[in-house]
Coordinates of C-alpha atoms and ligand atoms in Angstrom, one line a residue:
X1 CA 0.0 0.0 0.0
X2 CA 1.7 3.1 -1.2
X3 CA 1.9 5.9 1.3
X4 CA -0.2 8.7 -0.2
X5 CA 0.5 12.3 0.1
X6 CA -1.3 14.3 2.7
X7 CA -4.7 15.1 1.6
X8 CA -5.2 12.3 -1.5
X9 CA -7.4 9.5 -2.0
X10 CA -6.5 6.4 -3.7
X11 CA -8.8 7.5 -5.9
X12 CA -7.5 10.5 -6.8
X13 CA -3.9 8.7 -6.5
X14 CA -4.8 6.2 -9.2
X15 CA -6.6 8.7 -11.8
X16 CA -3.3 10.9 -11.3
X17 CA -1.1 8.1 -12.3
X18 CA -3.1 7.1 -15.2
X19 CA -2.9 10.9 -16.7
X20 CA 1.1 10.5 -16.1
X21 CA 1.4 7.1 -18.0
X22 CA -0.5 8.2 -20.7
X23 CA 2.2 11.5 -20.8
X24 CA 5.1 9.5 -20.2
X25 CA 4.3 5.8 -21.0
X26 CA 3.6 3.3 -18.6
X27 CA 6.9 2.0 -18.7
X28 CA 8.1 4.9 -16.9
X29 CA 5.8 5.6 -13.6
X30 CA 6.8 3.2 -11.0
X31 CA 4.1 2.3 -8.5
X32 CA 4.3 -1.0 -7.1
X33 CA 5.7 -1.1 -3.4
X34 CA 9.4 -2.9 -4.8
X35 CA 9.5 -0.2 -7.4
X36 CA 8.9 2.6 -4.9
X37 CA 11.3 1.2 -1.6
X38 CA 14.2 2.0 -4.3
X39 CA 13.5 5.5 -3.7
X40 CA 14.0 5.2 0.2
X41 CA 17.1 7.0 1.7
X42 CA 19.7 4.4 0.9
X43 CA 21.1 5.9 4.1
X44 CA 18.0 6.2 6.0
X45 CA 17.9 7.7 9.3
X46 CA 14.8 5.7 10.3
X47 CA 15.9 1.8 9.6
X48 CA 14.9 -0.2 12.7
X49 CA 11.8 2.1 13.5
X50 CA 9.5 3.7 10.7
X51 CA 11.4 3.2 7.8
X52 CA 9.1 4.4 5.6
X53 CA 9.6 7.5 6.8
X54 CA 9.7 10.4 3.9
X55 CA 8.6 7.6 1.7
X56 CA 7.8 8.4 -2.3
X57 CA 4.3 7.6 -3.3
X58 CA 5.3 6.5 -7.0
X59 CA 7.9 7.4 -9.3
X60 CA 7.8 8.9 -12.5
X61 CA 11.1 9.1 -14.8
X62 CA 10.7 11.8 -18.1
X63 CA 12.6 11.7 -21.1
X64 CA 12.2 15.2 -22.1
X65 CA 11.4 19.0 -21.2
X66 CA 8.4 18.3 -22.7
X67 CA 7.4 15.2 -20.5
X68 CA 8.5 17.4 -17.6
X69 CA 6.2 20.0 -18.1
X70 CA 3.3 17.5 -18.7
X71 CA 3.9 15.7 -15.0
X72 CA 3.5 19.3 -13.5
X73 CA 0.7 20.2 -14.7
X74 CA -1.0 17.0 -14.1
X75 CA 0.3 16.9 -10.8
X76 CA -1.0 21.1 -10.3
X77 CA -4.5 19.6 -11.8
X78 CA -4.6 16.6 -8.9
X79 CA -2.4 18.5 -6.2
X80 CA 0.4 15.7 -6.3
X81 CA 3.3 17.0 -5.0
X82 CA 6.7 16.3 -7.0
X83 CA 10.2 15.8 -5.8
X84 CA 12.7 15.9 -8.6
X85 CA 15.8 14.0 -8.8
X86 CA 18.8 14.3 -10.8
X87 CA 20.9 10.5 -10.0
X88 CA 19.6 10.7 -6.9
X89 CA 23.0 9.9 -5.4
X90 CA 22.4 12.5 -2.5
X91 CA 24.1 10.0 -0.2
X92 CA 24.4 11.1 3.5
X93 CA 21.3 14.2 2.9
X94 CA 18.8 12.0 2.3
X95 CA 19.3 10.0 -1.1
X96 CA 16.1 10.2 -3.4
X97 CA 13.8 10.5 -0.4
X98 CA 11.3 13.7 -0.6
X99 CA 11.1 16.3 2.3
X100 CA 6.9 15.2 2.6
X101 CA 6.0 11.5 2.4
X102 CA 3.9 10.8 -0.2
X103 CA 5.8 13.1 -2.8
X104 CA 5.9 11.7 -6.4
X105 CA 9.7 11.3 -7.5
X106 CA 10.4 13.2 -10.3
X107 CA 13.4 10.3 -11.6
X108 CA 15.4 12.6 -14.5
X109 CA 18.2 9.5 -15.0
X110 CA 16.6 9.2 -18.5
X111 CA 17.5 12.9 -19.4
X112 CA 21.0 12.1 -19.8
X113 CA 22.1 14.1 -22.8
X114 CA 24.8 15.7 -23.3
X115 CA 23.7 19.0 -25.2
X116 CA 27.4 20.6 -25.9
X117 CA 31.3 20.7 -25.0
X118 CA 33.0 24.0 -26.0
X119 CA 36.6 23.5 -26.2
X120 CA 36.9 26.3 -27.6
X121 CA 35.0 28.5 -24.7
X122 CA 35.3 26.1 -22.1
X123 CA 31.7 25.4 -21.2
X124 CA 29.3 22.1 -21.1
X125 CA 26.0 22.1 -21.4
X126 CA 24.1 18.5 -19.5
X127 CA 20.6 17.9 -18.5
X128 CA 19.9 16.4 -15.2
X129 CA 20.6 12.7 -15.4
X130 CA 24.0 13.1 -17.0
X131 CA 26.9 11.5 -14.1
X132 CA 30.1 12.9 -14.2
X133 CA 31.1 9.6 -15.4
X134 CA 29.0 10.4 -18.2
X135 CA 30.3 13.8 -18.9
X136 CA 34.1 12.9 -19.0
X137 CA 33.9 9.8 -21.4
X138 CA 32.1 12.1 -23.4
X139 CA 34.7 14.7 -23.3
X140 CA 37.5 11.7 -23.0
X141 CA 35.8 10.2 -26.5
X142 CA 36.3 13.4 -28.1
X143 CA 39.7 13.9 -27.3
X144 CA 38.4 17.4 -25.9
X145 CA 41.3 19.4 -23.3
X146 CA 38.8 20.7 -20.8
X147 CA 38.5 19.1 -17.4
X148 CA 35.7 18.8 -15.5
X149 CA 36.1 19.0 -11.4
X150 CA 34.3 16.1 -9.9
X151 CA 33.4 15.5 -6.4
X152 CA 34.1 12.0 -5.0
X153 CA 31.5 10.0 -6.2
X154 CA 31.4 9.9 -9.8
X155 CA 28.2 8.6 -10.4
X156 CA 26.5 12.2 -8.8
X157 CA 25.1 14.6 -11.5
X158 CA 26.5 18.1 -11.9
X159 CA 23.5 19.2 -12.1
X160 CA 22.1 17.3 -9.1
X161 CA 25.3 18.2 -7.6
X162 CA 25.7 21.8 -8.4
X163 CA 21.6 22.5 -7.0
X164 CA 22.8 20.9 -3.6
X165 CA 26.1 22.8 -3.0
X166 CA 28.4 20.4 -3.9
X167 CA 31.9 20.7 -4.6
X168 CA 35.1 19.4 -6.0
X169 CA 38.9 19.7 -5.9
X170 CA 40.5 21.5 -8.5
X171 CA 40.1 26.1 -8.2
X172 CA 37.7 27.6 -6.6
X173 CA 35.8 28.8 -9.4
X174 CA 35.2 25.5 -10.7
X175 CA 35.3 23.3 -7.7
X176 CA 32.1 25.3 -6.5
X177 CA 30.0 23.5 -8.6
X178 CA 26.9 25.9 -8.6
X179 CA 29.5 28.8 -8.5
X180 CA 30.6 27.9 -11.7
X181 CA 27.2 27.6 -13.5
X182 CA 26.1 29.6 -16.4
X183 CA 21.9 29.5 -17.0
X184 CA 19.6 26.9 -16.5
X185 CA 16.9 25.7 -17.8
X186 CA 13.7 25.0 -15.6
X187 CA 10.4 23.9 -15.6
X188 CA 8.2 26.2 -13.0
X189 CA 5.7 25.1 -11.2
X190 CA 2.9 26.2 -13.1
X191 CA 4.6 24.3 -16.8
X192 CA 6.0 26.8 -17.9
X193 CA 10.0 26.6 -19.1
X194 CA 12.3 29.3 -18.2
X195 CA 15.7 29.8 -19.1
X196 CA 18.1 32.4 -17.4
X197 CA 21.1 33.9 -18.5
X198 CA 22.0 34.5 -21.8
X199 CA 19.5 31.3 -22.7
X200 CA 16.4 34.6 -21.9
X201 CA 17.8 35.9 -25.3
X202 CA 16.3 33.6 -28.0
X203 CA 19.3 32.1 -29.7
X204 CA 21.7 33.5 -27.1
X205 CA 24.3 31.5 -25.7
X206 CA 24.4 29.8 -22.5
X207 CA 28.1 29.0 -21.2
X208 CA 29.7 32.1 -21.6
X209 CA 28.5 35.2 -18.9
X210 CA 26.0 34.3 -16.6
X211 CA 23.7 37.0 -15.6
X212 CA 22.3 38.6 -18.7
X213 CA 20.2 41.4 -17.5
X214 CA 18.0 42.2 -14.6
X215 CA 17.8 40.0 -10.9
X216 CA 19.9 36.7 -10.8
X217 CA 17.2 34.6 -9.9
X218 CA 19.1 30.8 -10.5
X219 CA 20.1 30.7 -7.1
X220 CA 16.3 29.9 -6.2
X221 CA 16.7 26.4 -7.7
X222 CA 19.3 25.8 -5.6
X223 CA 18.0 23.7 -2.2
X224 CA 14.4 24.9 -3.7
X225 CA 11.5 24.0 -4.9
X226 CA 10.6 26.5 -7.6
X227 CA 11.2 24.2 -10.5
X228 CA 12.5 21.3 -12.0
X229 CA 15.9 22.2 -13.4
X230 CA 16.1 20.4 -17.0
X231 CA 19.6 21.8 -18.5
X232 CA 22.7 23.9 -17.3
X233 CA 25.5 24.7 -18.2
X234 CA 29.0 25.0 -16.3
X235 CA 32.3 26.7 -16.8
X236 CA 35.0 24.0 -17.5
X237 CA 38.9 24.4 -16.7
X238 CA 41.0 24.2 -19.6
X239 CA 43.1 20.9 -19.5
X240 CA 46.5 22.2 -17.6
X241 CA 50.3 21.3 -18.7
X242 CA 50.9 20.7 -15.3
X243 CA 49.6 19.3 -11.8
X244 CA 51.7 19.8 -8.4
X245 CA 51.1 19.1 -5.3
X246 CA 53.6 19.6 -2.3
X247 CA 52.9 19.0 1.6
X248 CA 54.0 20.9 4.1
X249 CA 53.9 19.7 8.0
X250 CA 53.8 22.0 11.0
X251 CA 54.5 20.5 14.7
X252 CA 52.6 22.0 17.1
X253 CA 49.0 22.1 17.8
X254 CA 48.3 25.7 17.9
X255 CA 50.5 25.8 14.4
X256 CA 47.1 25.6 12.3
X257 CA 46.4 28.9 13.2
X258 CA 48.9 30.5 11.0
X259 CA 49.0 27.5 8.9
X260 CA 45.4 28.2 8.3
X261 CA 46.0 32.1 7.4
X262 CA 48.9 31.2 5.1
X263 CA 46.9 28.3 3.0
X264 CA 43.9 31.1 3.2
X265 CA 45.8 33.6 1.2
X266 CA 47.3 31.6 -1.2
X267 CA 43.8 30.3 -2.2
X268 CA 42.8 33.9 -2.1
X269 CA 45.2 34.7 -4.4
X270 CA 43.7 31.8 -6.5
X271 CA 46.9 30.1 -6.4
X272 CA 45.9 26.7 -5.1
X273 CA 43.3 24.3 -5.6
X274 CA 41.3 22.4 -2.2
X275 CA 43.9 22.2 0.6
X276 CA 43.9 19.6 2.0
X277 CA 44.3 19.2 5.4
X278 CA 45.5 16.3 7.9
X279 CA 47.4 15.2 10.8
X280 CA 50.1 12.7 11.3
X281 CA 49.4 12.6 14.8
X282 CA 46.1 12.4 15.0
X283 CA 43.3 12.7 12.3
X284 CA 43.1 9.3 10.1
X285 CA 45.8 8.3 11.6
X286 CA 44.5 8.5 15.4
X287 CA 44.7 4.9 16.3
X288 CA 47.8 5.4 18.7
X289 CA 46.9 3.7 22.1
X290 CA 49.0 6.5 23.9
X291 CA 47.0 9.6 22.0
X292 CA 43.7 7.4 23.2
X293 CA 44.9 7.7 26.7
X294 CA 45.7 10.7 27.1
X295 CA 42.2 11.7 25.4
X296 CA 40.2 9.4 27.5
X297 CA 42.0 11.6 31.0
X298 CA 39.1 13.6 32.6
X299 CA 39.2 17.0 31.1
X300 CA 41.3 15.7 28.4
X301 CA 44.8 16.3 26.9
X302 CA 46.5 19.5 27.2
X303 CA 48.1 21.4 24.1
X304 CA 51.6 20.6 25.8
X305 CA 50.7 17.1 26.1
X306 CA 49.8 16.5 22.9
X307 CA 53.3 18.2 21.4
X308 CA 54.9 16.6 23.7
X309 CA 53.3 13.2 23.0
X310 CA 53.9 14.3 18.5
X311 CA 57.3 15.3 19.3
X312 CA 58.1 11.7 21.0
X313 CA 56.4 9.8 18.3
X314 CA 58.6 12.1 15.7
X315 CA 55.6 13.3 13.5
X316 CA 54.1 16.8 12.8
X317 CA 50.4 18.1 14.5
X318 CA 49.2 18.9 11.1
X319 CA 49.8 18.8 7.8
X320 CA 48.2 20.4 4.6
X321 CA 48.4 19.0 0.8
X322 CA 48.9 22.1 -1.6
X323 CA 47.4 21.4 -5.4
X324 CA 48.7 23.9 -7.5
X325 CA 47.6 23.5 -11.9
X326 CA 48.8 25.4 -14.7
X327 CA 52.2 25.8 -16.5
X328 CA 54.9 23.9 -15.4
X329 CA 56.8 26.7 -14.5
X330 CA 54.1 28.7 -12.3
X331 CA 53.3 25.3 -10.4
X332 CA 56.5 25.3 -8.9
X333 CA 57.0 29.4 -8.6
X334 CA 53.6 28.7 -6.7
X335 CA 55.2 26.0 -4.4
X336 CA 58.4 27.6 -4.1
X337 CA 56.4 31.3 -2.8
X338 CA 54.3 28.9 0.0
X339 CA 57.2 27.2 1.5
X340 CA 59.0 30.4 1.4
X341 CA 55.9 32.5 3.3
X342 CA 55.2 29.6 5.5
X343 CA 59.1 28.8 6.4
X344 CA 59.9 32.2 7.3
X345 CA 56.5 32.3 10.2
X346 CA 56.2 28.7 11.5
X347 CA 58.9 27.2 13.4
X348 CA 60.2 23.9 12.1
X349 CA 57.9 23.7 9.4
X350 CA 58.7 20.6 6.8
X351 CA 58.3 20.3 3.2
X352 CA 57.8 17.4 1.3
X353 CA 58.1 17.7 -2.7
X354 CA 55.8 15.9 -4.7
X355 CA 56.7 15.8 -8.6
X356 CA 55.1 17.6 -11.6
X357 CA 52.3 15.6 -13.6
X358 CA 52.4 16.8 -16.8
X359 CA 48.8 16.4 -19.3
X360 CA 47.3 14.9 -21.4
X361 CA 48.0 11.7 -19.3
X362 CA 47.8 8.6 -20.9
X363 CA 45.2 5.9 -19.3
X364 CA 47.5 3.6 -17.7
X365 CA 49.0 7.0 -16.1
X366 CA 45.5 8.0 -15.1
X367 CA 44.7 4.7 -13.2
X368 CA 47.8 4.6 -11.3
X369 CA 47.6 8.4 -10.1
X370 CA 46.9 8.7 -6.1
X371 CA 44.2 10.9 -6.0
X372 CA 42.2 11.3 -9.5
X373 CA 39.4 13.3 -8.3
X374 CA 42.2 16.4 -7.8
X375 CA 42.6 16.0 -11.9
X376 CA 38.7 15.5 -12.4
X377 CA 39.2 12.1 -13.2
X378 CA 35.7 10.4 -11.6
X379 CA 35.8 7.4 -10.1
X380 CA 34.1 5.6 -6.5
X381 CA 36.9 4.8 -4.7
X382 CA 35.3 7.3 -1.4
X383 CA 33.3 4.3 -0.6
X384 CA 36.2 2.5 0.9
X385 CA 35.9 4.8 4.1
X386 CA 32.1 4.9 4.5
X387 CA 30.4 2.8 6.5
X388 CA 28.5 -0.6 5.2
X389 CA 25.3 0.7 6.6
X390 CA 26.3 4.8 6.0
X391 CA 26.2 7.9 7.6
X392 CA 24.1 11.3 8.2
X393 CA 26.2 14.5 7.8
X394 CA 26.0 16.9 10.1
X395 CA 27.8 19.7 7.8
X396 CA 28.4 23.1 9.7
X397 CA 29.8 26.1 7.8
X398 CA 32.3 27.5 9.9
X399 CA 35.0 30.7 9.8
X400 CA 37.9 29.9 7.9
X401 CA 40.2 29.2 11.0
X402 CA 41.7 27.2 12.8
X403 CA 39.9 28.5 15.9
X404 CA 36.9 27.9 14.6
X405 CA 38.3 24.1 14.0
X406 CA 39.3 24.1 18.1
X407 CA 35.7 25.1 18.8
X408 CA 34.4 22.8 17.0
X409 CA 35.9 19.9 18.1
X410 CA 35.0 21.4 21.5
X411 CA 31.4 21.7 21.1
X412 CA 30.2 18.7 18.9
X413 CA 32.8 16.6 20.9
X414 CA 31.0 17.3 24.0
X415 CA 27.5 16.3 22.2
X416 CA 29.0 13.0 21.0
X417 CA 29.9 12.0 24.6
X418 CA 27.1 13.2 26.2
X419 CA 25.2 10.9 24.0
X420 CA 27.4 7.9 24.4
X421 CA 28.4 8.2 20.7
X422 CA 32.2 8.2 21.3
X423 CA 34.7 10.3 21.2
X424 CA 33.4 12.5 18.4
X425 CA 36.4 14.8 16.9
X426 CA 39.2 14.1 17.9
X427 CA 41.8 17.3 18.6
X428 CA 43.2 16.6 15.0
X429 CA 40.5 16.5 13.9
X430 CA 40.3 19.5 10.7
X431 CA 37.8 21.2 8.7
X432 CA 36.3 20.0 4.8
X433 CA 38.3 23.1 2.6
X434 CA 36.2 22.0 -0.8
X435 CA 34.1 25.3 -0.2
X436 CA 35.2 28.4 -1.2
X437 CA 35.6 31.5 1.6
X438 CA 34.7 28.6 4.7
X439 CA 35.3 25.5 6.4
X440 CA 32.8 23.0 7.0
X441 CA 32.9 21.3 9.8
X442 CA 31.2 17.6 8.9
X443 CA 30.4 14.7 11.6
X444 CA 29.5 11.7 10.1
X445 CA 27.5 9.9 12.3
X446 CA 27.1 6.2 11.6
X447 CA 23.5 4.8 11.1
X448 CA 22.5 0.7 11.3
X449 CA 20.7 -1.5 9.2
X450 CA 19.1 -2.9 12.4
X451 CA 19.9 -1.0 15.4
X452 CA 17.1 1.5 16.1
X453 CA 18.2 2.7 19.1
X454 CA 21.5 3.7 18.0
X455 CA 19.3 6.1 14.9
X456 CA 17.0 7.6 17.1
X457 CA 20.1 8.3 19.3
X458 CA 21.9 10.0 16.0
X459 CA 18.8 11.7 14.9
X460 CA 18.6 13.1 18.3
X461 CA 22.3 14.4 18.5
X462 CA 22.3 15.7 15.0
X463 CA 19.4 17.8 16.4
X464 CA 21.5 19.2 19.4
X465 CA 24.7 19.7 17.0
X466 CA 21.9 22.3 15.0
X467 CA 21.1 24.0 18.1
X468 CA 24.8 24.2 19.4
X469 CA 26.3 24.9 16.0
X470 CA 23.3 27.9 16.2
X471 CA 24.5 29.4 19.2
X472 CA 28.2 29.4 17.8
X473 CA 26.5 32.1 15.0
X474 CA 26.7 28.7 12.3
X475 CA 24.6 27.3 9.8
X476 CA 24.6 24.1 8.0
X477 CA 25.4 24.1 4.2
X478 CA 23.0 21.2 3.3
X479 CA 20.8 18.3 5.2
X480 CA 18.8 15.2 5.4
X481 CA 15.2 16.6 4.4
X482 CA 14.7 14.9 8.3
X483 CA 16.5 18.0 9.3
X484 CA 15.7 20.7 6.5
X485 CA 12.9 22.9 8.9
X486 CA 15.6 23.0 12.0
X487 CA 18.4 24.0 9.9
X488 CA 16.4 26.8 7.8
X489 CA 14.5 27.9 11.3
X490 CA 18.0 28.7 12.5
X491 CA 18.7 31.0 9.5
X492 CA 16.2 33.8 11.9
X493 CA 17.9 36.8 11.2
X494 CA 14.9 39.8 11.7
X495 CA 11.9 37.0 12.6
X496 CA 13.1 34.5 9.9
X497 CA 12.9 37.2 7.2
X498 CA 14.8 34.9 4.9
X499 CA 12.5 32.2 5.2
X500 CA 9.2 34.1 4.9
X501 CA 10.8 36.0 2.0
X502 CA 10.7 32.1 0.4
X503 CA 7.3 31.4 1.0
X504 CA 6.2 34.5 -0.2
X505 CA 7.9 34.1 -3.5
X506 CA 6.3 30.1 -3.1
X507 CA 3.2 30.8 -2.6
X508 CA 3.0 33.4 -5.4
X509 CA 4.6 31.2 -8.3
X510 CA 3.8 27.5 -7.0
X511 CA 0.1 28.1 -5.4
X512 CA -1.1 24.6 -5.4
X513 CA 2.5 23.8 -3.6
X514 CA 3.0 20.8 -5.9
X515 CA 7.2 21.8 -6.3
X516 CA 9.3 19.8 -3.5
X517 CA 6.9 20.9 -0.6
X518 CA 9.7 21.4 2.7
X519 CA 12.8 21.3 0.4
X520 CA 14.8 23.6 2.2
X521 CA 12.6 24.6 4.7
X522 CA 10.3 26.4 2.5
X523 CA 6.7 25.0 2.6
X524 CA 3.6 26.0 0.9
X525 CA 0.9 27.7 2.3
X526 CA -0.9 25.0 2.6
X527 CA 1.2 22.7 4.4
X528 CA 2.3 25.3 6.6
X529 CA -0.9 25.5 7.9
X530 CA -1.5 22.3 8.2
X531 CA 1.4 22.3 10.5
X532 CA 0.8 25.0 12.7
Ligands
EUG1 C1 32.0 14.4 2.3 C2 32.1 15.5 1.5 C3 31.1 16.5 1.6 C4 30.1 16.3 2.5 C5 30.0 15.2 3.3 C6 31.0 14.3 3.2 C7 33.1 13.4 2.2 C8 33.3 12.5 3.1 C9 32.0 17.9 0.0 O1 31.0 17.6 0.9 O2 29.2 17.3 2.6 C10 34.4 11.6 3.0

């Protein structure tokens, strides 16, 4: 028995689905219950309780713009409401799962097209269901020099990817993957296609500048629910003669802090792709029984201790990875200016050389390089850390410092105890760097296939890390639609301005609030009274 969205009778439920198969074909609207679990959070935060939880009511999967625009008006004529999907690989923030339970997934894998590659001008153009797996061989099969900047899975979508706030490895203005977008295409929730961006001008070019003329208005599809984006295009890097990354290692604890204003400026300066930070002594590597110890002391270690304990064991506190691309020569100026700023303010700072990649790369090349998402290479291998039965993210966008970092560890460590989680960060434990102008402080916190307990226990301290994180003046960058209304509530700058400002704009453009209802906090008038 599918669950139904708020409001419908199986009636009603049944006539809508007939008016989308004869749109779409029957082949394409999924509606018995094995069809419809595949939507579930893959990840799902309720396993062991109610898992059906944020369950789809039936799944529809378009081929075209056209097909698109038909499913929202059908749904606006039976009030169904729709939650679009790119690949649906939103692992960790939900998966495919809709923000209301009963929501008809929108499934855009078949709109996997390709539309354009500009070598020339460096831009692609994808619809939705195109993977970064996709978009490479594509460019790969052409022999193209542009580069895409993937994020560790390769099966995501740009598209999907970008609308989420996603993010990848190489500069900043392409690893911010809806930073580096250039008009969209969309269908709004009353049928109607828009495009933005040069794409307004009939025969204009999308790829090139992004604004065209008059309010930028693409960030509203980003996280939102005022259309179902259906093409867009992206900025690509030009393939670089040269990849170069150099480490350097710092000893002391309290090191980050200038470590973190050097590696700042030298992104700043747009010299450097995603640094990336570590720590020999702790971090990844945090097994040692005698760091444990000290740890598990009442009140903890102190930063002496700890120095103490990385001096004895001969290894640094922290150490950063430094990507630099372009011409060979300018790689290793680049290099050469870090170590020389960072040499001349931190004490005993080391260095360790990497050596100069130089492209095209041949395959065999390719396979064997350590870490091919940091030359856009996609692949899956981020699934070797992650957990058999996954994780929630608890992503908080911090200040880009290191003290930010110690107050972290501080704050969500204490919530980790307090709810016999373990140990939660760790003090070398760092900060996710993919974003530009922040760092995001992510907890993973380990869901089971089985234990209930143990999720209702997550759920509840991913609720306190909101609340603490709020009272530190943070936000999150992107949730579990379990999450979505906390998160945005805590956005309440002037009485929640922002939010109200959304379902203004909602309830004005999607009045039968068919489009994603709760995506992003933002519901329509309808459901928000239903909630009050
Ligand atoms: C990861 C990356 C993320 C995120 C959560 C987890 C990677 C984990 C870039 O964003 O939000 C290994």
């Amino acid at each position: 028995m599918a669950t139904l969205p708020p409001g419908i009778n199986d009636q009603t439920f049944q006539a809508a689905l007939n008016e989308f198969r004869n749109a779409i074909g029957a082949d394409w609207v999924f509606s018995s219950d094995e069809d419809v679990a595949l939507y579930r959070d893959a990840y799902n935060p309720f396993w062991g309780e109610d898992e059906r939880t944020l369950e789809a009511s039936a799944a529809v999967a378009p081929d075209t713009t056209e097909e698109v625009q038909a499913i929202v008006r059908i749904a606006n004529q039976y009030q169904i409401p729709l939650y679009p999907i790119s690949t649906g690989k939103n692992l960790g923030y939900g998966g495919s799962s809709p923000n209301l339970s009963g929501s008809v997934v929108v499934d855009l894998k078949r709109m996997n097209r390709v539309i354009e590659v500009s070598e020339d001008k460096n831009y692609a153009i994808v619809e939705p269901g195109v993977s970064y797996f996709d978009l490479y061989n594509y460019i790969q099969e052409r022999g193209l020099r542009v580069w895409i900047d993937c994020p560790d899975p390769g099966w995501g979508s740009p598209v999907g990817n970008a609308l989420d706030h996603g993010v990848g490895y190489t500069y900043n203005r392409y690893r911010d993957h809806f930073g580096s977008h250039a008009g969209l295409e969309a269908v709004l929730p009353n049928g109607e296609v828009m495009r933005t961006g040069m794409g307004a001008i009939p025969g204009g070019e999308m790829g090139n500048y992004r604004y065209g003329f008059g309010p930028e208005i693409d960030g509203l599809f980003v996280q939102g629910n005022f259309g179902i984006v259906t093409k867009m295009a992206f900025h690509l890097m030009p393939e670089p003669e040269a990849y170069y990354s150099g480490r350097v290692i710092v000893p002391r604890r309290q090191d980050l802090i200038p470590l973190v204003k050097h590696v700042n400026n030298l992104e700043d300066l747009g010299l450097i792709g995603q640094p990336e930070y570590g720590s020999p002594a702790g971090g990844f590597g945090g097994n040692n029984p005698e760091l444990q110890e000290l740890l598990a002391r009442p009140g903890g270690a102190t930063d002496a201790e700890l120095d103490a304990l990385a001096a004895r064991r001969g290894v640094g506190s922290w150490s950063v990875n430094l990507q630099f691309y372009g011409p060979e020569e300018s790689v290793l100026a680049n290099w050469a200016f870090a170590r020389r700023k960072i040499a001349e303010d931190i004490e005993g700072a080391q260095f360790e050389p990497g050596q100069v990649y130089r492209f095209p790369m041949s395959d065999e090349d390719k396979r064997t390089f350590p870490h091919r998402v940091a030359i856009g290479v996609p692949n899956m291998e981020i699934f070797r850390i992650v957990p058999q039965d996954g994780l929630l993210y608890f992503s908080a966008l911090v200040p880009r410092s290191a003290e930010a970092i110690f107050r972290g560890q501080q704050v969500f460590g204490e919530i980790y105890r307090e709810m016999g989680l373990g140990p939660g960060p760790n003090p070398y434990q760092g900060a996710a760097t993919w974003h530009p102008r922040t760092f995001i402080l992510i907890n993973g916190f380990p869901l089971s296939r089985t234990d209930g307990d143990l999720n209702a226990r997550v759920r509840q301290a991913f609720r306190m890390c909101i609340d603490a994180a709020a009272e530190e003046g943070w936000g999150e960058y992107r949730a579990p639609p379990a999450f979505a209304d906390q998160i945005m509530n805590a956005y309440s700058f002037n009485g929640n301005v922002l939010r109200r400002f959304c379902e203004d704009l909602k309830d004005s453009v999607d009045p039968n609030g068919i489009m994603a209802p709760g995506r992003g906090g933002i519901w329509p008038r309808r459901l928000r009274e239903e909630q009050a």
